[in-house]
CSV table of C-alpha atoms and ligand atoms in Angstrom, one decimal:
chain,number,residue,atom,x,y,z
I,1,MET,CA,154.7,116.5,75.9
I,2,HIS,CA,153.5,115.1,79.2
I,3,ARG,CA,150.0,114.9,78.5
I,4,PRO,CA,150.0,111.5,76.7
I,5,LYS,CA,151.7,110.0,79.6
I,6,MET,CA,149.2,111.4,82.1
I,7,ILE,CA,146.4,110.1,80.0
I,8,SER,CA,148.0,106.6,79.7
I,9,SER,CA,148.6,106.3,83.5
I,10,LEU,CA,145.0,107.5,84.0
I,11,LYS,CA,143.9,104.7,81.8
I,12,SER,CA,145.9,102.1,83.5
I,13,LEU,CA,144.3,103.3,86.9
I,14,LEU,CA,140.8,102.9,85.4
I,15,VAL,CA,141.7,99.4,84.1
I,16,ALA,CA,143.0,98.5,87.6
I,17,GLY,CA,139.9,99.8,89.3
I,18,GLY,CA,137.8,97.9,86.8
I,19,ILE,CA,139.6,94.6,87.5
I,20,ALA,CA,139.2,95.2,91.3
I,21,LEU,CA,135.4,95.9,90.9
I,22,THR,CA,134.9,92.8,88.8
I,23,GLY,CA,136.6,90.7,91.3
I,24,ALA,CA,134.4,92.2,94.2
I,25,MET,CA,131.3,91.6,92.2
I,26,GLY,CA,132.4,87.9,91.6
I,27,ALA,CA,132.9,87.3,95.2
I,28,LEU,CA,129.5,88.8,96.0
I,29,ALA,CA,127.8,86.5,93.4
I,30,ALA,CA,129.7,83.5,94.8
I,31,THR,CA,128.2,84.3,98.3
I,32,ALA,CA,124.8,84.5,96.8
I,33,GLU,CA,125.1,81.0,95.3
I,34,ALA,CA,125.8,79.6,98.7
I,35,ALA,CA,122.3,80.5,100.0
I,36,THR,CA,119.8,77.6,100.5
I,37,ALA,CA,117.1,79.0,98.1
I,38,PRO,CA,117.3,79.9,94.5
I,39,ALA,CA,117.9,83.7,93.8
I,40,PRO,CA,114.4,85.3,93.3
I,41,PRO,CA,113.8,86.7,89.9
I,42,GLU,CA,114.9,90.3,89.5
I,43,GLN,CA,112.0,92.9,89.5
I,44,GLU,CA,111.9,96.3,88.0
I,45,TRP,CA,111.8,98.9,90.9
I,46,HIS,CA,110.7,102.5,90.1
I,47,HIS,CA,113.3,103.6,92.8
I,48,GLY,CA,116.0,101.3,91.3
I,49,GLY,CA,116.5,99.2,94.5
I,50,VAL,CA,117.9,100.2,97.8
I,51,ASN,CA,121.3,98.5,97.0
I,52,SER,CA,121.6,99.9,93.4
I,53,PHE,CA,124.7,101.7,92.5
I,54,THR,CA,123.5,102.8,89.2
I,55,SER,CA,120.1,104.5,90.1
I,56,MET,CA,121.4,108.0,90.8
I,57,PHE,CA,118.3,109.8,89.4
I,58,LYS,CA,115.6,107.4,90.4
I,59,THR,CA,112.8,108.1,93.0
I,60,PHE,CA,110.1,106.4,94.8
I,61,ASP,CA,106.8,106.0,93.2
I,62,ARG,CA,104.5,107.8,95.8
I,63,ALA,CA,101.3,106.3,94.6
I,64,SER,CA,102.8,102.8,94.8
I,65,LEU,CA,104.1,103.5,98.3
I,66,GLN,CA,100.6,104.7,99.5
I,67,ARG,CA,99.1,101.5,98.1
I,68,GLY,CA,101.9,99.6,99.8
I,69,PHE,CA,101.1,101.2,103.2
I,70,GLN,CA,97.5,100.2,102.6
I,71,VAL,CA,98.6,96.5,102.1
I,72,TYR,CA,100.8,96.6,105.2
I,73,LYS,CA,97.9,98.1,107.3
I,74,GLU,CA,95.2,95.8,106.1
I,75,VAL,CA,97.1,92.6,105.8
I,76,CYS,CA,100.7,92.3,107.1
I,77,SER,CA,100.1,94.4,110.4
I,78,ALA,CA,98.0,91.8,111.8
I,79,CYS,CA,101.2,89.8,112.5
I,80,HIS,CA,104.2,92.0,111.7
I,81,SER,CA,105.3,95.0,113.7
I,82,MET,CA,107.2,98.1,112.1
I,83,ASN,CA,108.7,99.5,115.3
I,84,LEU,CA,111.0,102.0,113.6
I,85,VAL,CA,108.4,103.9,111.7
I,86,ALA,CA,106.2,106.6,113.3
I,87,TYR,CA,102.8,107.7,111.8
I,88,ARG,CA,104.2,111.2,111.0
I,89,ASN,CA,106.9,109.6,108.9
I,90,LEU,CA,104.0,108.8,106.5
I,91,GLU,CA,104.0,112.5,105.3
I,92,ALA,CA,107.0,111.4,103.0
I,93,LEU,CA,104.5,109.2,101.1
I,94,GLY,CA,102.5,112.3,100.2
I,95,PHE,CA,99.9,112.2,103.0
I,96,SER,CA,98.8,115.6,104.4
I,97,GLU,CA,99.2,116.4,108.1
I,98,GLU,CA,95.5,115.9,108.7
I,99,GLU,CA,95.5,112.5,106.9
I,100,VAL,CA,98.4,111.4,109.1
I,101,LYS,CA,96.5,112.5,112.2
I,102,ALA,CA,93.4,110.5,111.0
I,103,ILE,CA,95.5,107.4,110.3
I,104,ALA,CA,97.1,107.5,113.7
I,105,ALA,CA,93.8,108.2,115.5
I,106,GLN,CA,92.5,104.7,114.2
I,107,TYR,CA,94.8,103.1,116.8
I,108,GLU,CA,94.6,102.9,120.6
I,109,VAL,CA,98.0,103.0,122.4
I,110,THR,CA,99.0,102.5,126.0
I,111,ASP,CA,100.3,105.6,127.7
I,112,GLY,CA,101.0,106.6,131.3
I,113,PRO,CA,101.3,106.4,134.2
I,114,ASP,CA,98.7,109.1,135.0
I,115,ASP,CA,98.6,111.1,138.3
I,116,THR,CA,97.3,108.1,140.1
I,117,GLY,CA,100.0,105.8,138.8
I,118,GLU,CA,97.7,104.0,136.5
I,119,MET,CA,98.5,103.1,132.7
I,120,PHE,CA,95.7,104.2,130.3
I,121,THR,CA,95.0,103.9,126.7
I,122,ARG,CA,94.5,106.8,124.3
I,123,PRO,CA,94.2,107.2,120.5
I,124,ALA,CA,97.5,107.3,118.9
I,125,ILE,CA,99.0,110.7,117.6
I,126,PRO,CA,101.4,111.4,114.7
I,127,SER,CA,104.6,111.1,116.9
I,128,ASP,CA,103.8,107.6,118.1
I,129,HIS,CA,105.4,104.7,116.4
I,130,PHE,CA,103.3,102.0,114.4
I,131,LYS,CA,101.3,100.1,116.9
I,132,ALA,CA,102.6,96.5,117.1
I,133,PRO,CA,100.2,93.6,116.8
I,134,PHE,CA,101.6,91.6,119.8
I,135,PRO,CA,102.9,92.8,123.1
I,136,ASN,CA,106.2,90.9,122.9
I,137,ALA,CA,108.1,88.3,120.7
I,138,LYS,CA,106.8,85.4,122.9
I,139,ALA,CA,103.2,86.3,122.3
I,140,ALA,CA,103.9,86.8,118.6
I,141,ALA,CA,105.5,83.3,118.4
I,142,ALA,CA,102.7,81.6,120.5
I,143,ALA,CA,100.1,83.0,118.1
I,144,ASN,CA,102.1,81.7,114.9
I,145,ASN,CA,103.0,78.2,115.4
I,146,GLY,CA,106.1,79.0,117.4
I,147,LYS,CA,107.7,81.4,114.8
I,148,ALA,CA,107.5,85.1,115.6
I,149,PRO,CA,106.9,87.2,112.5
I,150,PRO,CA,109.9,89.4,112.3
I,151,ASP,CA,109.6,93.2,112.5
I,152,LEU,CA,109.4,94.5,109.0
I,153,SER,CA,111.1,98.0,109.4
I,154,LEU,CA,114.4,97.0,108.0
I,155,ILE,CA,113.6,93.6,106.3
I,156,VAL,CA,114.4,94.8,102.8
I,157,LYS,CA,117.9,95.7,103.8
I,158,ALA,CA,118.4,92.7,106.1
I,159,ARG,CA,118.1,90.0,103.5
I,160,GLU,CA,120.2,89.0,100.5
I,161,HIS,CA,118.5,90.1,97.2
I,162,PHE,CA,116.8,92.9,99.0
I,163,GLU,CA,113.3,93.9,97.4
I,164,ASP,CA,113.5,91.0,95.1
I,165,TYR,CA,113.7,88.5,98.1
I,166,VAL,CA,110.6,90.1,99.8
I,167,TYR,CA,108.8,90.1,96.5
I,168,GLY,CA,109.9,86.6,96.0
I,169,VAL,CA,108.6,85.3,99.3
I,170,LEU,CA,105.2,87.0,98.9
I,171,THR,CA,104.7,85.4,95.4
I,172,GLY,CA,106.7,82.2,96.0
I,173,TYR,CA,104.0,79.8,97.4
I,174,ARG,CA,103.9,76.7,95.3
I,175,ASP,CA,102.7,73.0,95.8
I,176,ALA,CA,105.6,71.1,97.4
I,177,PRO,CA,107.5,68.9,94.8
I,178,GLU,CA,106.9,65.2,94.8
I,179,GLY,CA,108.5,63.7,98.0
I,180,PHE,CA,109.2,66.9,99.7
I,181,ASN,CA,107.7,66.8,103.3
I,182,VAL,CA,106.2,70.0,104.6
I,183,PRO,CA,105.6,69.8,108.3
I,184,GLU,CA,102.3,70.7,110.1
I,185,GLY,CA,101.9,74.5,110.2
I,186,GLY,CA,104.5,75.0,107.4
I,187,TYR,CA,104.0,76.1,103.8
I,188,TYR,CA,106.2,75.5,100.7
I,189,ASN,CA,107.8,78.6,99.4
I,190,GLU,CA,110.2,78.7,96.4
I,191,TYR,CA,112.3,81.6,97.8
I,192,PHE,CA,112.2,81.1,101.6
I,193,PRO,CA,115.6,79.5,102.8
I,194,GLY,CA,114.8,75.8,103.3
I,195,HIS,CA,111.5,76.3,101.5
I,196,VAL,CA,109.3,75.7,104.6
I,197,ILE,CA,107.9,79.0,105.9
I,198,ALA,CA,105.5,79.4,109.0
I,199,MET,CA,103.6,82.2,107.3
I,200,ALA,CA,100.4,81.2,105.5
I,201,PRO,CA,100.0,82.8,102.0
I,202,PRO,CA,99.2,86.4,103.0
I,203,LEU,CA,98.0,87.8,99.6
I,204,TYR,CA,95.0,87.1,97.5
I,205,ASP,CA,93.8,88.6,94.2
I,206,ASP,CA,91.3,91.2,95.3
I,207,GLY,CA,92.0,90.5,99.0
I,208,ILE,CA,91.9,94.2,99.4
I,209,THR,CA,90.3,97.0,97.5
I,210,TYR,CA,92.8,99.8,96.6
I,211,ALA,CA,91.8,103.4,97.5
I,212,ASP,CA,93.0,104.6,94.1
I,213,GLY,CA,91.1,101.8,92.1
I,214,THR,CA,94.3,99.9,90.9
I,215,PRO,CA,93.4,96.3,90.4
I,216,ALA,CA,94.7,94.4,93.5
I,217,THR,CA,96.3,91.4,91.9
I,218,ILE,CA,98.7,89.3,94.2
I,219,ALA,CA,101.6,90.6,92.1
I,220,GLN,CA,100.5,94.2,92.3
I,221,GLN,CA,100.0,94.0,96.1
I,222,ALA,CA,103.4,92.3,96.6
I,223,HIS,CA,105.1,95.0,94.5
I,224,ASP,CA,103.5,97.9,96.3
I,225,VAL,CA,104.0,96.5,99.9
I,226,THR,CA,107.7,95.7,98.9
I,227,ALA,CA,108.3,99.2,97.7
I,228,PHE,CA,106.6,100.6,100.9
I,229,LEU,CA,109.1,98.3,102.9
I,230,ALA,CA,112.0,99.6,100.9
I,231,TRP,CA,111.0,103.2,101.7
I,232,ALA,CA,110.7,102.2,105.3
I,233,ALA,CA,114.2,100.7,105.4
I,234,GLU,CA,115.9,103.5,103.4
I,235,PRO,CA,113.7,106.6,103.9
I,236,HIS,CA,116.4,109.0,102.9
I,237,LEU,CA,117.3,107.2,99.6
I,238,GLU,CA,116.4,110.2,97.4
I,239,ALA,CA,118.4,112.7,99.4
I,240,ARG,CA,121.3,110.4,99.6
I,241,ARG,CA,121.4,110.1,95.9
I,242,GLN,CA,120.9,113.8,95.1
I,243,MET,CA,124.0,114.5,97.5
I,244,GLY,CA,126.0,112.0,95.4
I,245,VAL,CA,125.0,113.7,92.2
I,246,ALA,CA,125.9,117.2,93.6
I,247,VAL,CA,129.3,116.0,95.0
I,248,ILE,CA,130.1,114.4,91.5
I,249,MET,CA,129.2,117.7,89.7
I,250,PHE,CA,131.2,119.7,92.1
I,251,LEU,CA,134.3,117.5,91.5
I,252,ILE,CA,133.9,117.9,87.8
I,253,ILE,CA,133.7,121.6,88.0
I,254,LEU,CA,136.6,121.8,90.5
I,255,ALA,CA,138.7,119.5,88.1
I,256,GLY,CA,137.9,122.0,85.2
I,257,LEU,CA,138.9,125.0,87.2
I,258,LEU,CA,142.1,123.4,88.5
I,259,TYR,CA,143.1,122.4,84.9
I,260,ALA,CA,142.5,126.0,83.7
I,261,ALA,CA,144.5,127.5,86.5
I,262,LYS,CA,147.3,125.1,86.0
I,263,ARG,CA,147.5,126.1,82.3
I,264,ARG,CA,147.4,129.7,83.1
I,265,VAL,CA,150.3,129.5,85.8
I,266,TRP,CA,152.4,127.4,83.5
I,267,ALA,CA,151.6,129.5,80.4
I,268,ASP,CA,155.0,131.3,80.3
I,269,VAL,CA,157.3,128.3,80.9
I,270,HIS,CA,158.6,126.8,77.7
W,1,LIG,C1,99.0,85.5,109.8
W,1,LIG,C2,100.2,86.2,110.3
W,1,LIG,C3,101.1,86.8,109.1
W,1,LIG,C4,100.6,87.8,108.2
W,1,LIG,C5,99.3,88.4,107.9
W,1,LIG,C6,101.9,88.1,107.4
W,1,LIG,N1,102.9,87.5,107.9
W,1,LIG,FE1,104.8,87.5,107.2
W,1,LIG,N2,105.4,86.2,108.4
W,1,LIG,C7,104.6,85.5,109.4
W,1,LIG,C8,105.4,84.6,110.2
W,1,LIG,C9,105.0,83.7,111.3
W,1,LIG,C10,106.7,84.6,109.6
W,1,LIG,C11,108.0,83.8,110.1
W,1,LIG,C12,108.1,82.6,109.1
W,1,LIG,C13,109.2,81.7,109.4
W,1,LIG,O1,110.1,82.0,110.1
W,1,LIG,O2,109.0,80.5,109.0
W,1,LIG,C14,106.6,85.5,108.5
W,1,LIG,C15,107.8,85.8,107.6
W,1,LIG,C16,107.7,86.9,106.7
W,1,LIG,C17,108.9,87.2,105.9
W,1,LIG,C18,110.2,86.5,105.7
W,1,LIG,C19,111.2,87.0,106.7
W,1,LIG,C20,112.6,86.4,106.8
W,1,LIG,O3,112.9,86.1,108.0
W,1,LIG,O4,113.2,86.3,105.7
W,1,LIG,C21,108.5,88.3,105.1
W,1,LIG,C22,109.4,89.0,104.1
W,1,LIG,C23,107.2,88.6,105.5
W,1,LIG,N3,106.7,87.7,106.5
W,1,LIG,C24,106.5,89.6,105.0
W,1,LIG,C25,105.1,89.8,105.1
W,1,LIG,C26,104.3,90.7,104.4
W,1,LIG,C27,104.8,91.8,103.4
W,1,LIG,C28,103.0,90.6,104.8
W,1,LIG,C29,101.8,91.3,104.4
W,1,LIG,C30,101.6,91.3,103.0
W,1,LIG,C31,103.0,89.5,105.8
W,1,LIG,N4,104.3,89.1,105.9
W,1,LIG,C32,101.9,89.0,106.4
W,1,LIG,C33,103.3,85.8,109.7
W,1,LIG,C34,102.5,86.6,109.0
């Protein structure tokens, strides 16, 4: 008797939820339009994107992450720090403990003071954080036409359009349109806000040689390094999603059990 009523109220609840969600997404889209650069084209991400609500079962492509680390190491790390990432975190990309040790040992870091009060340098170890290219932001700005290259640890999550923005900037260098004045030391970029960026185009076709033999086009390097930066910004993405799936399954089973229990309890009441 009461079941149709329950279903219909459930339906109206769903409809109300849908309307609220559509409204929220409309508001989000409106803020996006207010930005000073066109929205970068959407890319396909193996992990579905750090801000995706519909990628419950998607995971990082480890091979792409390793290539992306190679791009960061050989290109971006000349200017950009990644202060929140330690060498040992690279094990999550599929590198062995020995490989991580060898990667860390390629860098000299300052440590100390020693027993005589002096600072000294030593090869980095896995627990050290990535070595920064400049000692401080002023030195970084002085070496880059007055604009310090931002730390890249969280850049994917810190910008609107997430991965698509970083990929867009890396592949967005164009000739400036007729009449657009690009100041000295600046470069025209389709997707950087204001279109003038102080970063020279960092990527070139075959600018690096991938360890796994993948052809190193600009697009491939931009894709891989962006995936790597997404991992750096959201290293627990996979565990977080698995937890979400487990919680939903638990709720479905719980709902089934509760319904069965309810039927049993009320079975004799007519
Ligand atoms: C020669 C130095 C240099 C290299 C190499 C370099 N960058 Fe940059 N990058 C800069 C500077 C300087 C800026 C700041 C530009 C500005 O504010 O106008 C910047 C800005 C950026 C931005 C925009 C950040 C924002 O605020 O929205 C991203 C993303 C970025 N770099 C990623 C990379 C990646 C990824 C690499 C490696 C493929 C790389 N960069 C290589 C110097 C460099």
